[in-house]
């Protein structure tokens, strides 16, 4: 097996690396699209991430790599074996890296059911596709803009549902399809349709590094890797293991990461102020912010987490004019979030004051009404204040009067 260039040895491109790591922590974020010019380490980063990820527990003899601890995601074969009370052996497996060719067809991606065998022999036979191989691994699509739109749509649907369901002539087969989706493209060769572009959760636009010293570092590291790849990887092994352990711990911590209604309001106000279509961006920002908090070892998201997530989730969703800025920095997004929070807080305080005013006016009206009623009940000429003894005495005589 060839040695993969270490992920932590990639120079610069911090935004791209962060987007990949967040998808590794929480694959349900929905994938990342990396757009950039030639020779900017797009494919190198995707392959390096797969080699970096921790091992996963699988059903050893399952061709789909089902998770033995999650029965709700099992494939049809594992569910049928469990119903027959068969034991499901377990094993640890490295995270797989699956490269989808540009010429792939829909059947090659989702798999096929052998209808002829089902009719002649009455047995169900499923020929697994790319999605089966990518389950619980990383699916890499180079030049995704050159792939057939229908195939891209199928891939994104499976990534969103986490399940691949194939139905032919009344026969159905399903298997889990939970994978980290990474697509790369060069905008010079054409762009994706807006509908497909929006389906990618995160997007990063990268360019070549212009700092001379960093460019020298890139050359030195690549020459060192080509001269002795084993020694180079050994040199970076401690950094790789540290990041791999951090991702593993973040995955365990992720279910405990909480958020408040104030955080949800901040996300909604941010996307609304930027005129973002739909609601997918709101959900993506929340998931990515939780992954960011878990990666940093925290159990609650902050405004900074929201800004970092928005920096990756909004660039390909914001409508821009010809002279508008191409993207917003994390600092600009964080400032905007704080401004919106201030506006929302002021609005909420105004609403509370209005409610208090309404309550006070309501109480005043109630008092006036009670006063008017008292005036009507007490005859003219009688004192307004009636001693309690007289009231008790009057109450005592009412039954006799009713009788």
Coordinates of C-alpha atoms in Angstrom, one line a residue:
X1 CA 0.0 0.0 0.0
X2 CA 1.5 3.4 -1.0
X3 CA 2.3 5.9 1.7
X4 CA -0.1 8.8 1.9
X5 CA 1.1 12.3 2.4
X6 CA 0.3 13.4 6.0
X7 CA -2.7 15.6 6.5
X8 CA -0.9 17.7 9.2
X9 CA 2.0 18.3 6.8
X10 CA -0.1 20.3 4.3
X11 CA 1.0 24.0 4.4
X12 CA -1.7 26.6 4.8
X13 CA -5.2 26.1 3.5
X14 CA -6.6 26.2 7.0
X15 CA -10.2 26.8 6.0
X16 CA -10.1 23.7 3.8
X17 CA -8.6 21.5 6.5
X18 CA -11.2 22.8 9.0
X19 CA -14.1 21.9 6.7
X20 CA -12.7 18.4 6.2
X21 CA -12.2 17.9 10.0
X22 CA -15.7 19.0 10.8
X23 CA -17.1 16.5 8.4
X24 CA -15.0 13.9 9.9
X25 CA -16.3 14.7 13.4
X26 CA -19.9 14.8 12.2
X27 CA -20.5 13.1 8.7
X28 CA -24.2 14.2 8.9
X29 CA -23.1 17.8 8.2
X30 CA -23.5 16.8 4.6
X31 CA -20.1 16.9 2.8
X32 CA -17.8 19.6 1.6
X33 CA -17.1 21.0 -1.8
X34 CA -13.6 22.3 -2.5
X35 CA -13.3 24.7 -5.4
X36 CA -9.9 25.9 -6.5
X37 CA -7.3 26.2 -9.2
X38 CA -4.9 23.5 -10.2
X39 CA -2.2 22.3 -7.8
X40 CA -3.7 23.5 -4.5
X41 CA -3.6 20.2 -2.6
X42 CA -7.4 19.5 -3.0
X43 CA -7.1 15.7 -3.7
X44 CA -4.0 15.4 -1.5
X45 CA -6.1 16.7 1.5
X46 CA -9.0 14.3 0.8
X47 CA -6.7 11.2 0.7
X48 CA -4.7 12.4 3.7
X49 CA -7.9 12.8 5.8
X50 CA -9.0 9.2 5.1
X51 CA -5.6 7.9 6.2
X52 CA -5.8 10.0 9.3
X53 CA -9.2 8.9 10.6
X54 CA -9.5 6.5 13.5
X55 CA -10.6 2.8 12.9
X56 CA -14.3 1.9 13.1
X57 CA -16.0 -1.1 14.5
X58 CA -17.8 -3.2 11.9
X59 CA -19.6 -6.5 11.5
X60 CA -16.6 -8.4 10.1
X61 CA -18.4 -10.6 7.6
X62 CA -20.8 -7.9 6.3
X63 CA -19.9 -6.5 2.9
X64 CA -21.4 -3.1 3.9
X65 CA -19.5 -2.7 7.1
X66 CA -22.5 -2.3 9.3
X67 CA -22.1 -0.8 12.8
X68 CA -22.8 -3.6 15.3
X69 CA -23.8 -1.1 18.0
X70 CA -26.4 0.6 15.8
X71 CA -29.1 -1.9 14.8
X72 CA -31.3 0.8 13.3
X73 CA -28.7 1.3 10.5
X74 CA -28.1 -2.3 9.6
X75 CA -28.5 -3.6 6.1
X76 CA -31.2 -6.0 5.0
X77 CA -28.8 -9.0 5.4
X78 CA -27.7 -8.2 8.9
X79 CA -31.3 -7.6 10.0
X80 CA -32.4 -10.9 8.6
X81 CA -29.4 -12.6 10.4
X82 CA -30.4 -11.0 13.7
X83 CA -34.0 -12.2 13.3
X84 CA -32.6 -15.7 12.9
X85 CA -30.6 -15.1 16.2
X86 CA -27.3 -15.5 14.4
X87 CA -24.2 -14.0 16.0
X88 CA -22.7 -11.0 14.2
X89 CA -18.9 -11.1 14.6
X90 CA -17.2 -7.8 15.2
X91 CA -13.9 -6.4 14.0
X92 CA -12.0 -3.1 13.7
X93 CA -11.4 -1.7 10.2
X94 CA -9.5 1.3 8.8
X95 CA -11.6 4.1 7.3
X96 CA -12.0 3.3 3.6
X97 CA -11.3 5.8 0.8
X98 CA -13.4 5.4 -2.3
X99 CA -12.7 7.3 -5.4
X100 CA -15.7 7.8 -7.7
X101 CA -14.8 8.0 -11.4
X102 CA -16.3 10.7 -13.5
X103 CA -17.7 8.1 -15.9
X104 CA -19.7 6.3 -13.2
X105 CA -23.4 5.5 -14.0
X106 CA -26.3 5.4 -11.6
X107 CA -26.3 1.5 -11.4
X108 CA -22.5 1.6 -10.6
X109 CA -23.2 4.1 -7.8
X110 CA -26.3 2.6 -6.0
X111 CA -25.9 -1.0 -7.0
X112 CA -28.3 -3.4 -8.9
X113 CA -30.8 -6.1 -8.1
X114 CA -30.6 -9.3 -10.1
X115 CA -34.2 -9.5 -11.4
X116 CA -33.5 -12.6 -13.5
X117 CA -32.3 -14.6 -10.5
X118 CA -35.2 -13.4 -8.4
X119 CA -37.7 -14.6 -11.0
X120 CA -36.0 -18.0 -11.8
X121 CA -34.8 -19.0 -8.4
X122 CA -36.9 -16.9 -6.0
X123 CA -33.8 -15.5 -4.3
X124 CA -32.8 -11.9 -3.8
X125 CA -29.3 -11.0 -5.0
X126 CA -27.9 -7.5 -4.7
X127 CA -24.7 -6.4 -6.5
X128 CA -23.3 -3.7 -4.3
X129 CA -22.2 -0.4 -5.8
X130 CA -19.9 2.5 -4.8
X131 CA -22.2 3.6 -1.9
X132 CA -21.8 0.2 -0.3
X133 CA -18.0 0.5 -0.4
X134 CA -18.0 4.0 0.9
X135 CA -20.2 3.3 4.0
X136 CA -18.5 4.6 7.1
X137 CA -15.6 5.8 5.0
X138 CA -14.8 8.7 2.7
X139 CA -16.2 9.1 -0.8
X140 CA -14.1 11.3 -3.0
X141 CA -15.4 12.8 -6.2
X142 CA -12.7 14.5 -8.3
X143 CA -14.0 17.0 -10.9
X144 CA -17.6 16.7 -9.5
X145 CA -18.7 19.4 -11.9
X146 CA -18.1 17.0 -14.8
X147 CA -20.2 14.2 -13.3
X148 CA -23.7 13.6 -14.6
X149 CA -26.2 15.8 -12.7
X150 CA -28.5 12.9 -12.0
X151 CA -25.7 10.8 -10.4
X152 CA -24.6 13.8 -8.3
X153 CA -28.2 14.1 -7.1
X154 CA -28.4 10.4 -6.1
X155 CA -25.1 10.8 -4.2
X156 CA -26.3 13.8 -2.3
X157 CA -29.7 12.2 -1.5
X158 CA -27.9 9.1 0.0
X159 CA -25.5 11.3 2.0
X160 CA -28.5 13.2 3.4
X161 CA -30.5 10.1 4.3
X162 CA -27.6 7.9 5.4
X163 CA -29.3 5.0 3.7
X164 CA -29.3 3.6 0.1
X165 CA -32.6 2.0 -0.9
X166 CA -32.8 0.1 -4.2
X167 CA -36.2 -1.1 -5.5
X168 CA -36.8 -3.0 -8.7
X169 CA -40.0 -4.8 -9.8
X170 CA -41.4 -5.0 -6.3
X171 CA -38.1 -6.2 -4.8
X172 CA -36.4 -4.0 -2.3
X173 CA -32.9 -3.9 -0.7
X174 CA -31.4 -1.3 1.7
X175 CA -28.0 -0.8 3.3
X176 CA -26.4 2.1 5.3
X177 CA -24.6 4.8 3.3
X178 CA -23.1 7.0 5.9
X179 CA -19.9 8.5 4.5
X180 CA -17.9 11.7 4.4
X181 CA -18.5 13.3 1.0
X182 CA -15.7 15.3 -0.5
X183 CA -16.0 16.8 -3.9
X184 CA -13.4 18.9 -5.7
X185 CA -13.6 20.9 -8.8
X186 CA -11.8 23.6 -10.9
X187 CA -14.3 26.4 -11.6
X188 CA -12.4 27.1 -14.9
X189 CA -13.9 23.8 -16.2
X190 CA -17.5 24.8 -15.4
X191 CA -19.7 25.2 -12.3
X192 CA -22.4 23.1 -10.7
X193 CA -26.0 23.9 -11.1
X194 CA -27.3 26.1 -8.1
X195 CA -29.6 23.3 -7.0
X196 CA -26.7 20.8 -6.7
X197 CA -24.4 23.4 -5.3
X198 CA -26.8 24.1 -2.4
X199 CA -26.9 20.4 -1.5
X200 CA -23.2 20.4 -0.5
X201 CA -23.3 21.5 3.2
X202 CA -19.9 23.3 3.2
X203 CA -18.0 25.0 0.5
X204 CA -14.4 26.3 0.4
X205 CA -12.8 28.4 -2.3
X206 CA -9.0 28.0 -2.3
X207 CA -6.2 29.7 -4.2
X208 CA -2.5 29.1 -4.4
X209 CA -0.4 30.5 -1.5
X210 CA 1.5 33.7 -2.5
X211 CA 3.8 34.0 0.5
X212 CA 7.3 33.2 -0.7
X213 CA 8.4 31.4 2.5
X214 CA 5.4 29.2 2.6
X215 CA 5.9 28.3 -1.0
X216 CA 9.5 27.3 -0.1
X217 CA 8.2 25.1 2.7
X218 CA 5.8 23.4 0.3
X219 CA 8.7 22.6 -2.0
X220 CA 10.9 21.3 0.8
X221 CA 8.3 19.0 2.3
X222 CA 7.3 17.6 -1.1
X223 CA 11.0 16.9 -2.0
X224 CA 11.5 15.3 1.4
X225 CA 8.4 13.1 0.9
X226 CA 9.5 12.0 -2.6
X227 CA 13.0 11.2 -1.4
X228 CA 11.8 8.9 1.5
X229 CA 8.1 8.7 2.1
X230 CA 8.4 6.3 5.0
X231 CA 10.8 8.5 6.9
X232 CA 8.7 11.6 6.2
X233 CA 5.5 10.0 7.4
X234 CA 7.3 8.8 10.6
X235 CA 8.4 12.4 11.2
X236 CA 4.8 13.6 11.2
X237 CA 3.3 10.5 12.8
X238 CA 3.0 12.1 16.3
X239 CA 1.0 15.0 14.8
X240 CA -1.2 12.6 12.8
X241 CA -2.0 10.5 15.9
X242 CA -2.7 13.6 18.0
X243 CA -5.3 14.9 15.4
X244 CA -6.8 11.4 15.0
X245 CA -7.3 11.1 18.7
X246 CA -8.8 14.6 18.9
X247 CA -11.3 13.6 16.1
X248 CA -12.2 10.4 17.9
X249 CA -12.8 12.2 21.2
X250 CA -14.9 14.8 19.4
X251 CA -17.1 12.1 18.0
X252 CA -17.7 10.8 21.5
X253 CA -18.4 14.2 22.9
X254 CA -20.7 15.4 20.1
X255 CA -24.0 14.0 21.5
X256 CA -23.4 16.0 24.7
X257 CA -22.9 19.4 22.9
X258 CA -25.9 21.6 23.6
X259 CA -27.3 24.8 22.2
X260 CA -29.7 27.4 23.5
X261 CA -32.7 29.2 21.9
X262 CA -30.5 32.3 21.7
X263 CA -28.0 30.4 19.5
X264 CA -30.8 29.3 17.2
X265 CA -32.1 32.8 17.0
X266 CA -28.6 34.1 16.2
X267 CA -28.3 31.6 13.3
X268 CA -31.7 32.4 11.9
X269 CA -31.1 36.1 12.2
X270 CA -27.8 35.8 10.4
X271 CA -29.1 33.8 7.4
X272 CA -32.2 36.0 7.1
X273 CA -30.2 39.2 7.1
X274 CA -28.1 37.7 4.2
X275 CA -31.2 36.7 2.2
X276 CA -30.2 33.1 2.1
X277 CA -32.7 30.9 0.2
X278 CA -34.3 28.0 2.0
X279 CA -33.5 26.6 5.5
X280 CA -30.7 24.1 4.7
X281 CA -28.1 26.7 5.6
X282 CA -29.5 27.1 9.2
X283 CA -29.3 23.4 9.9
X284 CA -25.8 23.1 8.4
X285 CA -24.5 26.0 10.5
X286 CA -25.9 24.4 13.7
X287 CA -24.4 21.0 12.9
X288 CA -21.1 22.4 12.0
X289 CA -21.0 24.7 15.1
X290 CA -21.7 21.6 17.3
X291 CA -18.9 19.7 15.6
X292 CA -16.5 22.7 16.1
X293 CA -17.4 22.9 19.8
X294 CA -16.9 19.1 20.2
X295 CA -13.5 19.3 18.4
X296 CA -12.4 21.9 20.8
X297 CA -13.6 19.8 23.8
X298 CA -16.6 21.9 24.8
X299 CA -20.2 20.9 25.5
X300 CA -21.9 24.2 24.4
X301 CA -21.6 26.2 21.2
X302 CA -20.6 29.9 21.2
X303 CA -20.9 32.8 18.8
X304 CA -17.4 32.0 17.5
X305 CA -18.5 28.5 16.6
X306 CA -21.5 29.9 14.8
X307 CA -19.3 32.3 12.9
X308 CA -16.7 29.6 12.0
X309 CA -19.5 27.4 10.7
X310 CA -21.2 30.2 8.8
X311 CA -17.9 31.0 7.1
X312 CA -18.0 27.5 5.5
X313 CA -21.8 27.2 5.0
X314 CA -22.7 30.5 3.4
X315 CA -20.2 31.4 0.6
X316 CA -22.0 29.3 -2.0
X317 CA -25.5 30.3 -0.8
X318 CA -25.2 34.1 -0.7
X319 CA -26.6 36.0 -3.6
X320 CA -24.1 38.5 -4.9
X321 CA -24.1 41.3 -7.4
X322 CA -21.2 41.8 -9.9
X323 CA -19.4 44.3 -7.6
X324 CA -20.1 42.7 -4.2
X325 CA -17.4 41.0 -2.1
X326 CA -16.9 37.4 -2.8
X327 CA -16.9 36.2 0.8
X328 CA -17.1 37.3 4.4
X329 CA -14.4 36.6 6.9
X330 CA -15.0 34.9 10.2
X331 CA -14.4 38.2 12.1
X332 CA -17.0 40.0 9.9
X333 CA -19.5 37.2 10.5
X334 CA -18.9 37.3 14.2
X335 CA -19.4 41.1 14.3
X336 CA -22.6 40.7 12.4
X337 CA -23.9 38.0 14.8
X338 CA -23.2 40.4 17.7
X339 CA -25.0 43.2 16.0
X340 CA -28.0 41.0 15.2
X341 CA -28.0 39.7 18.8
X342 CA -28.1 43.3 20.0
X343 CA -31.0 44.1 17.7
X344 CA -32.9 41.0 18.8
X345 CA -32.3 41.7 22.5
X346 CA -33.6 45.3 22.0
X347 CA -36.6 44.0 20.2
X348 CA -37.3 41.4 23.0
X349 CA -36.9 44.1 25.7
X350 CA -39.3 46.4 23.7
X351 CA -41.8 43.5 23.5
X352 CA -41.5 42.9 27.3
X353 CA -42.1 46.6 28.0
X354 CA -45.1 46.6 25.8
X355 CA -46.4 43.5 27.5
X356 CA -45.8 45.1 31.0
X357 CA -47.5 48.3 29.8
X358 CA -50.5 46.2 28.6
X359 CA -50.6 44.4 31.9
X360 CA -50.5 47.7 33.8
X361 CA -53.2 49.3 31.7
X362 CA -55.3 46.1 32.1
X363 CA -55.0 46.3 35.8
X364 CA -56.0 50.0 35.8
X365 CA -59.0 49.2 33.7
X366 CA -59.9 46.4 36.1
X367 CA -59.7 48.7 39.0
X368 CA -61.9 51.3 37.3
X369 CA -64.4 48.6 36.4
X370 CA -64.5 47.3 40.0
X371 CA -64.9 50.9 41.3
X372 CA -67.9 51.5 38.9
X373 CA -69.5 48.2 39.9
X374 CA -69.1 49.1 43.6
X375 CA -70.7 52.4 42.9
X376 CA -73.7 50.7 41.2
X377 CA -74.1 48.1 44.0
X378 CA -73.9 50.6 46.9
X379 CA -77.0 52.9 47.0
X380 CA -76.5 56.7 46.9
X381 CA -76.2 58.2 50.3
X382 CA -74.7 55.2 52.0
X383 CA -71.1 55.3 53.1
X384 CA -68.6 53.8 50.7
X385 CA -66.9 51.9 53.5
X386 CA -69.1 49.3 55.1
X387 CA -67.9 47.8 58.4
X388 CA -67.0 44.1 58.3
X389 CA -69.5 43.3 61.1
X390 CA -72.3 44.8 59.0
X391 CA -71.3 42.7 56.0
X392 CA -71.3 39.6 58.1
X393 CA -74.6 40.5 59.6
X394 CA -76.1 41.1 56.1
X395 CA -74.8 37.8 54.9
X396 CA -76.4 36.0 57.8
X397 CA -79.8 37.5 56.9
X398 CA -79.7 36.5 53.2
X399 CA -80.8 32.9 53.6
X400 CA -83.9 34.0 55.4
X401 CA -84.8 36.5 52.7
X402 CA -84.3 33.8 50.0
X403 CA -86.5 31.5 52.0

